[in-house]
C-alpha cells in the first residue's frame, strides 16, 4: 500500500486514478456525513454546486429528503439544515436521503469521484477506515484534505496523518506530505481538540458558536460507519 496525502482538492494530480481515495473535512463535512449515516440516513449525495443540488433533489419525495447547504460556516437560506453534526439526529435523518453542499468538503469528494473506491473519513470514524484499508489492501491511496477555499488546513492534515501514522508499519509513504502529516498527528496525538481550536477554521467556527462542534469533531472513533461512494451516493 502506498499512501499519498494532498492538502487540498486543487493539489490532487490531474493524471492517474488511485485504488482508493479518502476525502477528509474534519470541520465539518466528513464528520457530519459519518454522523448522518450512523444516525440512519439512507445515503448522502454531495454537490459542489447549490443549484445542481436543488435540481437533482427535486426528483426525490420532499418528505424523504433533507437539503443541506453551508457556505462560510452558515446555513444557506432556504435549505433544511446547515453543517453542524448535532443537527443530524436519528429523529431527523433516519430513512432520509441527504443532498449536501458545503464550502470545501463536498468539493474534495467530487474531485476524487473517479477513484476505484471513494471514502469519507473523519476522526470520529477513523477506525472503520483503517479496518477497510487493512482488509482491502489497496495499492495506492490518496488522502485528500478539503482545506479552506484552496488553502491548507491543520485539522484535515491531522486526520490524514492519523490514517498514515496508524499504517506506517504496513504501508509506504508516497510523498513528503504523507510524512509531514503523520509527524503532525504523532506530535499532537491525544490533544487534537486543542490543535483544532488553533486552526483558522476552528477560530472561524468559534466565532459562530461552534465550540461544541469542534470538540465533537476531535473525538476518536465514536461511530462505526464507513461512508463509501456508490452510484446512489455515500452509503
Ligand atoms: O467547508 C466545508 O465543507 C464545511 O465543512 C465548512 S463548515 O465547517 O461547515 O463551516
Short mmCIF file of C-alpha atoms and ligand atoms in Angstrom, two decimals, residues 25 27-29 70 72-74 83 102-106 146-148 201 205 208, ligand 1:
data_model
loop_
_atom_site.label_atom_id
_atom_site.label_comp_id
_atom_site.label_asym_id
_atom_site.label_seq_id
_atom_site.Cartn_x
_atom_site.Cartn_y
_atom_site.Cartn_z
CA UNK A 25 -13.06 17.51 6.02
CA UNK A 27 -14.54 20.69 10.37
CA UNK A 28 -17.11 19.62 9.49
CA UNK A 29 -18.39 17.93 6.34
CA UNK A 70 -23.46 25.50 4.06
CA UNK A 72 -18.86 30.21 5.14
CA UNK A 73 -19.94 28.11 8.11
CA UNK A 74 -23.58 29.25 7.92
CA UNK A 83 -23.43 21.54 8.56
CA UNK A 102 -20.62 22.63 1.72
CA UNK A 103 -17.90 25.19 1.10
CA UNK A 104 -14.99 22.78 0.79
CA UNK A 105 -15.71 19.20 1.89
CA UNK A 106 -18.12 18.24 -0.83
CA UNK A 146 -10.51 19.81 1.90
CA UNK A 147 -8.68 22.88 3.20
CA UNK A 148 -10.42 26.21 3.09
CA UNK A 201 -11.30 27.23 10.58
CA UNK A 205 -16.29 28.22 13.95
CA UNK A 208 -20.03 31.15 15.07
O1 LIG B 1 -16.02 23.64 4.14
C1 LIG B 1 -16.81 22.76 4.41
O2 LIG B 1 -17.09 21.85 3.66
C2 LIG B 1 -17.52 22.83 5.73
O3 LIG B 1 -17.30 21.67 6.44
C3 LIG B 1 -17.25 24.10 6.43
S1 LIG B 1 -18.12 24.29 7.90
O4 LIG B 1 -17.45 23.62 8.98
O5 LIG B 1 -19.47 23.83 7.76
O6 LIG B 1 -18.12 25.73 8.18
#
